[in-house]
Coordinates of C-alpha atoms and ligand atoms in Angstrom, one line a residue:
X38 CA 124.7 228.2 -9.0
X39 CA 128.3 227.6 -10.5
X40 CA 127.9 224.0 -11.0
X41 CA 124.2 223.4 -11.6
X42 CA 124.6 226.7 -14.3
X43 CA 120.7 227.5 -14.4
X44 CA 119.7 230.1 -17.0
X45 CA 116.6 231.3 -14.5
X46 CA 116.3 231.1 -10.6
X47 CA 113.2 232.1 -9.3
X48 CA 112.5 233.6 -5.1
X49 CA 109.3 233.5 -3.3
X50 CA 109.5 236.7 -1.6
X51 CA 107.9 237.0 2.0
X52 CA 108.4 240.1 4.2
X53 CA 110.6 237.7 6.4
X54 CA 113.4 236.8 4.0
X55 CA 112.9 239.9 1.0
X56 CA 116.3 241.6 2.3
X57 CA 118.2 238.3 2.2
X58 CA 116.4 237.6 -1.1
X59 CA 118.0 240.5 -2.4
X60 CA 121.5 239.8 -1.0
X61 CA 121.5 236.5 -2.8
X62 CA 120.5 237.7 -6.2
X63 CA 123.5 240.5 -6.2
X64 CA 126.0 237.3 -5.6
X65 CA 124.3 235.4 -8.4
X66 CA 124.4 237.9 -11.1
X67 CA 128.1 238.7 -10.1
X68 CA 128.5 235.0 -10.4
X69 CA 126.7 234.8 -13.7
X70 CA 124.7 237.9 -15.0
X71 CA 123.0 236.1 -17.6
X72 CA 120.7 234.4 -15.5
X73 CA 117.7 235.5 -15.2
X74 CA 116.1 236.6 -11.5
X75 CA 112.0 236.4 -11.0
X76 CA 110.6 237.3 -7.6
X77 CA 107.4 236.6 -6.6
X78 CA 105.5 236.3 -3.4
X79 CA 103.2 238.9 -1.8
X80 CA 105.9 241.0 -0.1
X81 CA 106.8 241.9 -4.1
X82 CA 103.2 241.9 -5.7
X83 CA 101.9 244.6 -5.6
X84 CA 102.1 246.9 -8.4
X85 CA 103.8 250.0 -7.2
X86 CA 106.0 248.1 -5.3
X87 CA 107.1 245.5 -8.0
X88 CA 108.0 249.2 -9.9
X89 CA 110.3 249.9 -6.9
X90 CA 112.0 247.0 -6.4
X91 CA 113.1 246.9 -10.2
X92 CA 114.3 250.2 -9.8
X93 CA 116.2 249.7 -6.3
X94 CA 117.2 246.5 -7.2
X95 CA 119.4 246.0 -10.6
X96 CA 119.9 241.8 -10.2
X97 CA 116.2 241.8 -10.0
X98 CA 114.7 241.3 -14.2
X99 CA 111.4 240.0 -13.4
X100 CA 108.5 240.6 -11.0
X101 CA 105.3 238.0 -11.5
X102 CA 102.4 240.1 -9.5
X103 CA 100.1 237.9 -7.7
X104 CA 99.6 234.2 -8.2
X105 CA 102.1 232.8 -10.0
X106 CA 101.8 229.7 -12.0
X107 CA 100.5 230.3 -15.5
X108 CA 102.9 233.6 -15.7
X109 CA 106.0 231.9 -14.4
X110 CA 105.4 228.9 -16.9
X111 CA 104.9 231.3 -19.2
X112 CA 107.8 233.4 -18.4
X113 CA 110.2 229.8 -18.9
X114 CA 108.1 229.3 -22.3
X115 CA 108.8 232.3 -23.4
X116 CA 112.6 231.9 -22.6
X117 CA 112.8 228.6 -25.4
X118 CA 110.9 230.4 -27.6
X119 CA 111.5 233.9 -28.0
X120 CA 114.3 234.9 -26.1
X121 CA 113.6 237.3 -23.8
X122 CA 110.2 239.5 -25.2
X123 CA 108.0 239.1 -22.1
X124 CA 106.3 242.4 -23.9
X125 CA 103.0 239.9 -23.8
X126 CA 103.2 238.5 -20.3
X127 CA 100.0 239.4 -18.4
X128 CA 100.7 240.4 -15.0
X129 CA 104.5 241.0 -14.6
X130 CA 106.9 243.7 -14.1
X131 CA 110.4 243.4 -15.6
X132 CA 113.3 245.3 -17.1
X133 CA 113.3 245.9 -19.8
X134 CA 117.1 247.6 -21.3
X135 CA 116.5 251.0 -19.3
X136 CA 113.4 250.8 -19.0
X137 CA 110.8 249.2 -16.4
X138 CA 107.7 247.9 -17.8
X139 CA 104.7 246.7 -15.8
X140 CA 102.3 244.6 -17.9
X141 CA 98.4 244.4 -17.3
X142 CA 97.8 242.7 -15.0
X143 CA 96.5 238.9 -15.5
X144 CA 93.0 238.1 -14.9
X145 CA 92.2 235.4 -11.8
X146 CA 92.5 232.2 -12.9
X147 CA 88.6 230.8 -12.3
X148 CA 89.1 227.3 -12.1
X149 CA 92.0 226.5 -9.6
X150 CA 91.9 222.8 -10.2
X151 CA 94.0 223.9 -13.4
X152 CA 96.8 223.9 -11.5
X153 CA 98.5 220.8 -11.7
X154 CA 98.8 219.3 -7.8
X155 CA 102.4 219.5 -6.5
X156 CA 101.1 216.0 -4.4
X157 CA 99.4 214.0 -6.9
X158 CA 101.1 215.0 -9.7
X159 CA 104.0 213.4 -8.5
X160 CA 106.5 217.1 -8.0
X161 CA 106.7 216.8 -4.5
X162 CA 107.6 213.1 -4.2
X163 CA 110.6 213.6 -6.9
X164 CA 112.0 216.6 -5.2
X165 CA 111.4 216.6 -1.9
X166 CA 110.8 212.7 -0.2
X167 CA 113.7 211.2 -2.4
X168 CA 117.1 210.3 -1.9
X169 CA 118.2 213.0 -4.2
X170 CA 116.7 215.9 -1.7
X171 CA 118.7 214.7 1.5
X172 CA 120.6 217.9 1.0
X173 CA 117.5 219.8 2.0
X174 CA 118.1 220.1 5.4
X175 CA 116.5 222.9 6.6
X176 CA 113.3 221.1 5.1
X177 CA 111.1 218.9 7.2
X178 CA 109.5 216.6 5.0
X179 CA 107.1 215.7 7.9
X180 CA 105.0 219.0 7.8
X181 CA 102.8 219.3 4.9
X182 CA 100.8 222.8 3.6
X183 CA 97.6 221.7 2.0
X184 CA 95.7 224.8 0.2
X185 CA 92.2 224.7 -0.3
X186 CA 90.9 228.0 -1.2
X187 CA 92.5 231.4 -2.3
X188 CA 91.2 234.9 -1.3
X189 CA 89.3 236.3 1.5
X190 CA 86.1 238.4 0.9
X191 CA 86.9 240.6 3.9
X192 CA 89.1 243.8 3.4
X193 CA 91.8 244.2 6.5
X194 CA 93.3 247.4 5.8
X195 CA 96.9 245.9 7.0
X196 CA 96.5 242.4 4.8
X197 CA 97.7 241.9 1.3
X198 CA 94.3 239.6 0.4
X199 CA 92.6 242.3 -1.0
X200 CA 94.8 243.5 -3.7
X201 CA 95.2 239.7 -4.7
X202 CA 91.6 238.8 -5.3
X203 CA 89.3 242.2 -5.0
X204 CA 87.4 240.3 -2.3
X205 CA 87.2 236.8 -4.5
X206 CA 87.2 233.4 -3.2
X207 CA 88.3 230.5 -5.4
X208 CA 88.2 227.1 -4.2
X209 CA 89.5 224.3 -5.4
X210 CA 87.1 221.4 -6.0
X211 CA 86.6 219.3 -2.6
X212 CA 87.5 215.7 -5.2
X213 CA 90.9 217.3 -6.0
X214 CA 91.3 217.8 -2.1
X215 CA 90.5 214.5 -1.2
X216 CA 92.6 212.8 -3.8
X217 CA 95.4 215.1 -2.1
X218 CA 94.3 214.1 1.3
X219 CA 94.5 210.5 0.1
X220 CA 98.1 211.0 -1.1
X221 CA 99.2 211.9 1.7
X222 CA 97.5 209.1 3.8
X223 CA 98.9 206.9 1.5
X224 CA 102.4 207.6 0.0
X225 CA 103.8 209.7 3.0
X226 CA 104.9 207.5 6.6
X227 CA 105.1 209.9 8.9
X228 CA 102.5 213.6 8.4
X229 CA 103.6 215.6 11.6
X230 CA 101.4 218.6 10.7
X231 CA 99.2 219.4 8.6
X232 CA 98.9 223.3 8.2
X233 CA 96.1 224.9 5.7
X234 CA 97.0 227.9 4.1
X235 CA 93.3 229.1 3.2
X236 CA 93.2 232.5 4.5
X237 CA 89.4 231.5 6.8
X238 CA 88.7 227.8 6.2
X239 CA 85.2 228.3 7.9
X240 CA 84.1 230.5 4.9
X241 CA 81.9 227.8 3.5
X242 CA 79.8 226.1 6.2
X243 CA 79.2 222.8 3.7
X244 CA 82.9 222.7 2.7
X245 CA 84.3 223.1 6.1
X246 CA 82.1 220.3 6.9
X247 CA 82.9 217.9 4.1
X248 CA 86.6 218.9 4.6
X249 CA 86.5 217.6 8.4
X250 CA 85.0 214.4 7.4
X251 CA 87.7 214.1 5.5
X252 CA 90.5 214.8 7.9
X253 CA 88.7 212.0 10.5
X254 CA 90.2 209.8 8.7
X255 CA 92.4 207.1 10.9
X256 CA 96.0 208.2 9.5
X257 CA 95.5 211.8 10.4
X258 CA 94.5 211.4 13.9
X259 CA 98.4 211.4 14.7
X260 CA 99.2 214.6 12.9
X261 CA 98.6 218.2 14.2
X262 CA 95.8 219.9 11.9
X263 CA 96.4 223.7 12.0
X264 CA 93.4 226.1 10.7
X265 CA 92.8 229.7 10.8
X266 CA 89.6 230.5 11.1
X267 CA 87.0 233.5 11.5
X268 CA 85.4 233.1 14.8
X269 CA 82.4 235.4 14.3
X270 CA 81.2 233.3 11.3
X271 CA 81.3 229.8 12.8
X272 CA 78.1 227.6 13.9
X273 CA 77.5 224.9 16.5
X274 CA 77.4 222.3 14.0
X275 CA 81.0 224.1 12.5
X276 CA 82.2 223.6 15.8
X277 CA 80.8 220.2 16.3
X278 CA 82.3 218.8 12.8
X279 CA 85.7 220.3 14.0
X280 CA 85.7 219.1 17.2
X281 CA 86.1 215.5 16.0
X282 CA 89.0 216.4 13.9
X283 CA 90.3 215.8 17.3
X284 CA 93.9 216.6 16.9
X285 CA 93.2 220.6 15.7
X286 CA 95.0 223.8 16.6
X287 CA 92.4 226.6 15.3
X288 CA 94.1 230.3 15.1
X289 CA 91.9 233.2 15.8
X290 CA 92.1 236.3 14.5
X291 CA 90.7 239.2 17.2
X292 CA 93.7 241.4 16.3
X293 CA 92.0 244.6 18.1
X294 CA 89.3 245.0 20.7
X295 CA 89.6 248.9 20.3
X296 CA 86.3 250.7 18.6
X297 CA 88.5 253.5 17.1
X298 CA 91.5 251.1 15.7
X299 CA 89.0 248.8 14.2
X300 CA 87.1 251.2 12.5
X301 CA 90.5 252.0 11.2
X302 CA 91.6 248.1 9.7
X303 CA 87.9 247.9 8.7
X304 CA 87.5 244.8 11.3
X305 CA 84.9 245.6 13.7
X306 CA 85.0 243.5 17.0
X307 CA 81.9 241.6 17.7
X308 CA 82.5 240.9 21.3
X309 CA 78.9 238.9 21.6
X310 CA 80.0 236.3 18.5
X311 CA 83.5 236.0 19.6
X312 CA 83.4 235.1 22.9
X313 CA 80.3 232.8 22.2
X314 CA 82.2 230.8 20.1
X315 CA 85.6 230.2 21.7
X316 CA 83.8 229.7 24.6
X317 CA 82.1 226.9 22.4
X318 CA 85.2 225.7 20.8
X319 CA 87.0 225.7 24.8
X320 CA 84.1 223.7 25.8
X321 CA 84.3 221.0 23.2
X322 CA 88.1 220.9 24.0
X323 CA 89.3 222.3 20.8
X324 CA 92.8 223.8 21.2
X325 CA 92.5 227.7 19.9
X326 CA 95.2 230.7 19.8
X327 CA 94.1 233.8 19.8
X328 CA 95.9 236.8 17.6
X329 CA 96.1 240.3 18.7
X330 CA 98.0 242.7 16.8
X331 CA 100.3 246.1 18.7
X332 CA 100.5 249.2 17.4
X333 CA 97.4 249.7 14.8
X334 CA 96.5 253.4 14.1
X335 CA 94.0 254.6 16.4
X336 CA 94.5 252.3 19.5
X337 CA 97.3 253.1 22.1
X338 CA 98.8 251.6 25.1
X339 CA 95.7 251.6 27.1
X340 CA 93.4 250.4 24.1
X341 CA 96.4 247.5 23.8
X342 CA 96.1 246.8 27.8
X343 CA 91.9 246.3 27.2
X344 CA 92.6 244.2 24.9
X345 CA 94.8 241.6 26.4
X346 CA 92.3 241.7 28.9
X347 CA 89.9 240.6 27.1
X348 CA 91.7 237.8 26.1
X349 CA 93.0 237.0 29.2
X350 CA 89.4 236.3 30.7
X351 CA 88.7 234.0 27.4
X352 CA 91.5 232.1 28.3
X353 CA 92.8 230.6 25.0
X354 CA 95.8 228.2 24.8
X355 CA 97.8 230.7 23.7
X356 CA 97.3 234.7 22.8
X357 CA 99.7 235.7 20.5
X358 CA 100.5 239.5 20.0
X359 CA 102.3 240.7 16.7
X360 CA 103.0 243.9 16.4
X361 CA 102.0 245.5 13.3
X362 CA 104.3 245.1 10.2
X363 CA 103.2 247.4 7.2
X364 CA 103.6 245.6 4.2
X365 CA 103.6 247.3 0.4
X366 CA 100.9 246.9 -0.8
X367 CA 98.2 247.1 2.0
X368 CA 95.8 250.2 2.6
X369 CA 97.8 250.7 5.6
X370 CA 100.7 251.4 3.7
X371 CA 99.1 254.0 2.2
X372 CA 97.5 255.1 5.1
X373 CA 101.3 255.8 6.9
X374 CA 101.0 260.0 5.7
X375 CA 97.4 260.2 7.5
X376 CA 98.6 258.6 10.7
X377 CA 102.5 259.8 10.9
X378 CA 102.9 255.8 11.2
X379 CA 106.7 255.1 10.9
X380 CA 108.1 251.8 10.5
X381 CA 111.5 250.0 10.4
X382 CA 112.5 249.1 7.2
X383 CA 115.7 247.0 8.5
X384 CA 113.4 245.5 11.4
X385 CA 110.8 243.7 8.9
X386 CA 108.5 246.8 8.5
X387 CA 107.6 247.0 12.3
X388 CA 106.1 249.8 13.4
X389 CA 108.2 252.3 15.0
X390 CA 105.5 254.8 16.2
X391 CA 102.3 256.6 15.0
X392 CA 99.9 259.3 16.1
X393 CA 98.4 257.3 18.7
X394 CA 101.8 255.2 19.7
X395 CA 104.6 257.0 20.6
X396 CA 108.4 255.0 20.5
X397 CA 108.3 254.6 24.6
X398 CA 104.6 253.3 24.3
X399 CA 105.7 250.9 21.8
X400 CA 108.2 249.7 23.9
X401 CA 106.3 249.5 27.0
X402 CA 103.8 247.6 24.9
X403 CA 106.2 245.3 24.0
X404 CA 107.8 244.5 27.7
X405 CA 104.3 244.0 28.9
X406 CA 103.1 241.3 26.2
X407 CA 106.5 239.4 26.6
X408 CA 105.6 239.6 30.4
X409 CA 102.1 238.5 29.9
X410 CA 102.8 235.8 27.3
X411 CA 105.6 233.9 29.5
X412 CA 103.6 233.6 32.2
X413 CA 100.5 232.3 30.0
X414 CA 102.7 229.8 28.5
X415 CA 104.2 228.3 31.4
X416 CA 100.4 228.0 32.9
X417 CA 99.1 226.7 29.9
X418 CA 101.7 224.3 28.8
X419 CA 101.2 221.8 31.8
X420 CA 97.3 221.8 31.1
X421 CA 98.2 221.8 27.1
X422 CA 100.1 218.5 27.6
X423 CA 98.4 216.7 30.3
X424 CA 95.8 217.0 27.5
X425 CA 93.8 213.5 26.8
X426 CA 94.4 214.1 22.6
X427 CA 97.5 215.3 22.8
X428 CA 98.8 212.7 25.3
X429 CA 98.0 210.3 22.3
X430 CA 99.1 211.8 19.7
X431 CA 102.6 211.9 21.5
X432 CA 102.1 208.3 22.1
X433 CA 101.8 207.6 18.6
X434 CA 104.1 209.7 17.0
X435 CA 106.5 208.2 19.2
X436 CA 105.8 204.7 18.5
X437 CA 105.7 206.0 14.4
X438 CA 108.9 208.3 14.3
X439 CA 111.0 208.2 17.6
X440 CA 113.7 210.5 15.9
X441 CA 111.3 213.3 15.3
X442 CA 109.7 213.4 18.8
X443 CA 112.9 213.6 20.2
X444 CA 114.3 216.6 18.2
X445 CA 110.8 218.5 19.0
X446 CA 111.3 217.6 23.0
X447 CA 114.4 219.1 22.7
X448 CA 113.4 222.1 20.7
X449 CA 110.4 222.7 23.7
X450 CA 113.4 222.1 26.4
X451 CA 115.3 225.0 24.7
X452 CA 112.5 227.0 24.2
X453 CA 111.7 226.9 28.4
X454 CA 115.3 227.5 28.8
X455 CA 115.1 230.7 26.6
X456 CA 111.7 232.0 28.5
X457 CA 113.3 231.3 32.3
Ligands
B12_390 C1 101.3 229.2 5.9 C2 101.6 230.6 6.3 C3 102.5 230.8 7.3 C4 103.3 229.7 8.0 C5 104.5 229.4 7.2 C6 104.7 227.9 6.9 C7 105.6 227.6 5.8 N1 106.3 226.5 5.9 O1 105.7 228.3 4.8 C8 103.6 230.3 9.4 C9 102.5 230.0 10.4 C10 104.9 229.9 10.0 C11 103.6 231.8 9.0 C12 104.1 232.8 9.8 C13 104.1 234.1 9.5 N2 103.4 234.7 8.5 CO1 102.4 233.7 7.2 N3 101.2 233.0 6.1 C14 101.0 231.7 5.7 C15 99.8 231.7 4.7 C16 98.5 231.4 5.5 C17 99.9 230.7 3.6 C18 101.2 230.8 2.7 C19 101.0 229.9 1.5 O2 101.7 228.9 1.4 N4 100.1 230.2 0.6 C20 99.8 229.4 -0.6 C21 100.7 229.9 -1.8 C22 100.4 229.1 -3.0 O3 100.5 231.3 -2.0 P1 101.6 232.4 -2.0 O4 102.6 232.0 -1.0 O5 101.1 233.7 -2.0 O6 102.3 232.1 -3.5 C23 101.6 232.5 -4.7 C24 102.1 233.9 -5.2 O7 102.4 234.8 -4.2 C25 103.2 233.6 -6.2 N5 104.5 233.3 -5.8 C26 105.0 233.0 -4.6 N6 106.3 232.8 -4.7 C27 106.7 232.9 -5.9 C28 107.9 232.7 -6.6 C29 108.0 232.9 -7.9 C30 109.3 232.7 -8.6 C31 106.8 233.2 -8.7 C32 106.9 233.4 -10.1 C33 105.6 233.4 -8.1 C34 105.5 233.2 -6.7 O8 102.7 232.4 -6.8 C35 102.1 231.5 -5.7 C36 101.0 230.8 -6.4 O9 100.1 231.6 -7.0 C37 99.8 233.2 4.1 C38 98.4 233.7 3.8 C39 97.9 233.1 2.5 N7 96.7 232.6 2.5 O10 98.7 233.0 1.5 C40 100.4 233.9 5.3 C41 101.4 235.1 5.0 C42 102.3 234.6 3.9 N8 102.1 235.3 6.3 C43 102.3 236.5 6.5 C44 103.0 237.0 7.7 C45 103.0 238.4 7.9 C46 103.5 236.1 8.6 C47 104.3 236.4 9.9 C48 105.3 237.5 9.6 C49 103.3 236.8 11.0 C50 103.9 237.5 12.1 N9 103.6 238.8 12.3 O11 104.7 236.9 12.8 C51 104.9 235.1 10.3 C52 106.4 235.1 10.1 C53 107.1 233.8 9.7 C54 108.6 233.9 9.8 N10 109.2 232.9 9.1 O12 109.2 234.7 10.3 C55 101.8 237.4 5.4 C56 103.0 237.9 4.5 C57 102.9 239.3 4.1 C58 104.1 239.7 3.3 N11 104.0 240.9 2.7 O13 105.1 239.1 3.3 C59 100.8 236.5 4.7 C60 100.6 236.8 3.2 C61 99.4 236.7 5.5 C62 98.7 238.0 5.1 N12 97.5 237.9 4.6 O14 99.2 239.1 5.3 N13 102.8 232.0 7.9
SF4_391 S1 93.5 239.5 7.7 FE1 92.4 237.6 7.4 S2 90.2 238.3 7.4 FE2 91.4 240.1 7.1 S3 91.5 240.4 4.8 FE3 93.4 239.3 5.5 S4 92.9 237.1 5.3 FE4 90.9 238.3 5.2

């Protein structure tokens, strides 16, 4: 900040790093209060919240709600040009003297392919694979986030997606992703992982298919493919297309087997679809996690116990089991008065305990899903890597990038250490 002097620095704000966020921008503005601080991100979009954080937060001046691109260009515009009236910025929040203003919000941009592509365009080859970003070394240049789509048309109670998009799903044209795919197959050496941020990439039978036919291509058979997908809404001929993606690590959300807790998060459990297609996906050797979530209103220790059973008999590669973090924003967050949820503030919003949870539940909860998911790991990692795709893969990646295998043995080495 002192000696590249910006006049605006702008945070992508994420429930994991909003409290450092915050810690920074007090040190900048006692550095140089003239610049100007906008946070976006979901942890900050929401409207009430973005209110809240203005007023708890005085190095905070802007908050862009929702997506951000045509505000935040607008916002920098406005800088050269007006000096400061952001009075006719759609869908901000910001300081304004004493005051804190929140402006309409901005209608959803329709077509997405308006957004200029941080890959073709040319952003992400200046700033990030150049010389001049070697000091960016927390950044692996070797994992790539590809987006596809934005929105989800289902309504999670605990999930941010429907405040963003009322239930809309905007895609961006399959062309612009295949001149991105191409890109990458041709500018970058080495594509460790590829990791799609669309919120259900199976929401589109035709695109999902077209997308796969895409990613069979020979450079990204060395690079891990990461999708999260709704099971209930897949097909045989979904699962067949992905299945020759070879290389894929689909993440499925279950999140709750419980009747009364589902209800709840509006996400009823069809046990029938589910387990027919991870069974499917299993058969066809397609790698798939499993995501449970700890500590919803309306399920309890014994609700949590069912189901990790459940998961247990399908077997996945891996269950993973958050526990629930109530994020601004969310029904849930709302819902906290109805269920006597409490959560932890200084712990990432986890929940503490609810109606249906008590504290030494929690806990208990907690010890047993550590216990479960060690012993899962160290059963599943030996039949995970004696695994005919991912033996070649390794091969590969070895032969292509030496360095980066190494440092990711080393990481996995650690990791065991940690668990035993
Ligand atoms: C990829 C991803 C991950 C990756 C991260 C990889 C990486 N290198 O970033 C992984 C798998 C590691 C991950 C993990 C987790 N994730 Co995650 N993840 C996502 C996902 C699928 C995509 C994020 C993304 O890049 N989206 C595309 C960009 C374009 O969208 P965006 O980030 O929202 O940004 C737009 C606006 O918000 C705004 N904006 C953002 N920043 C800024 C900054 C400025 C200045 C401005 C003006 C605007 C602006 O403009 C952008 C463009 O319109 C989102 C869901 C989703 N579909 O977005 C969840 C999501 C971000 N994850 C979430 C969560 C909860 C987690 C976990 C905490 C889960 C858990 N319980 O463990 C972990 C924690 C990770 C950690 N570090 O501790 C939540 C966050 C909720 C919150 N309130 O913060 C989300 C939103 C999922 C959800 N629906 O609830 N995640
Ligand atoms: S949790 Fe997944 S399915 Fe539910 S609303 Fe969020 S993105 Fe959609």
């Amino acid at each position: 900040v002192r000696n590249f002097k910006p006049d605006v620095i702008g945070f992508s704000c994420y429930i994991w790093n909003y409290k450092e966020t915050i810690k920074f921008c007090d040190k900048i503005k006692k550095i140089n209060p003239n610049i100007l601080i906008v946070l976006g991100g979901p942890c900050v979009s929401s409207l009430q919240y973005s209110k809240e954080v203005l007023k708890k937060n005085p190095s905070v001046d802007v908050v862009v709600r929702y997506d951000g691109e045509v505000t935040f260009y607008e916002i920098i515009k406005n800088l050269v040009d007006s000096n400061r009236n952001f009075s006719n910025i759609l869908g901000i929040t910001y300081r304004n003297k004493n005051k804190i203003v929140a402006n309409p919000p901005r209608p959803l941009l329709e077509n997405l392919d308006e957004i200029p592509s941080p890959y073709t365009s040319g952003i992400y080859e200046k700033y990030i694979l150049s010389e001049n970003s070697k000091h960016l070394t927390f950044f692996d240049p070797t994992n790539f986030l590809m987006e596809t789509s934005r929105g989800c048309p289902f309504n999670c109670s605990y999930c941010f997606e429907k405040n963003r998009s009322s239930g809309k799903v905007r895609f961006f044209s399959l062309e612009r992703v295949r001149e991105e795919l191409n890109y990458l197959s041709t500018r970058v050496k080495t594509i460790n992982s590829i990791y799609f941020t669309d919120s259900i990439i199976n929401i589109k039978k035709q695109r999902l298919i077209e997308l796969c036919e895409m990613l069979i291509q020979k450079k990204f058979r060395y690079s891990h493919i990461y999708f999260e997908i709704r099971p209930e809404i897949l097909d045989s001929e979904m699962i067949e297309n992905i299945r020759k993606i070879g290389n894929l690590l689909v993440e499925c959300g279950i999140q709750t087997t419980n009747k009364k807790a589902g209800t709840i998060i509006h996400r009823d459990f069809d046990e029938n679809a589910i387990t027919r297609n991870i069974k499917a996906m299993q058969e066809k050797g397609i790698r798939v996690v499993t995501d449970l979530i700890k500590g919803l209103p309306g399920d309890n220790l014994a609700g949590l116990k069912e189901s990790l059973y459940y998961n247990f008999k399908l077997n996945p590669d891996l269950c993973v089991c958050f526990t629930l973090q109530i994020f601004p924003g969310t029904e849930i967050y709302e819902m906290c008065k109805k269920y006597h949820c409490k959560f932890d503030e200084n712990n990432f919003n986890r929940i503490i305990s609810s109606d249906t949870w008590s504290e030494k539940d929690l806990d208990r909860a907690s010890r047993l899903v550590k216990l479960i998911q060690n012993f899962q790991y160290k059963k599943n990692i030996l039949n995970f890597i004696l695994r005919y795709s991912y033996l070649r893969l390794v091969i590969a990646r070895t032969i292509y990038n030496p360095k980066a295998v190494a440092r990711s043995f080393i990481n996995k080495v650690e990791q065991l250490i940690g668990m035993i």
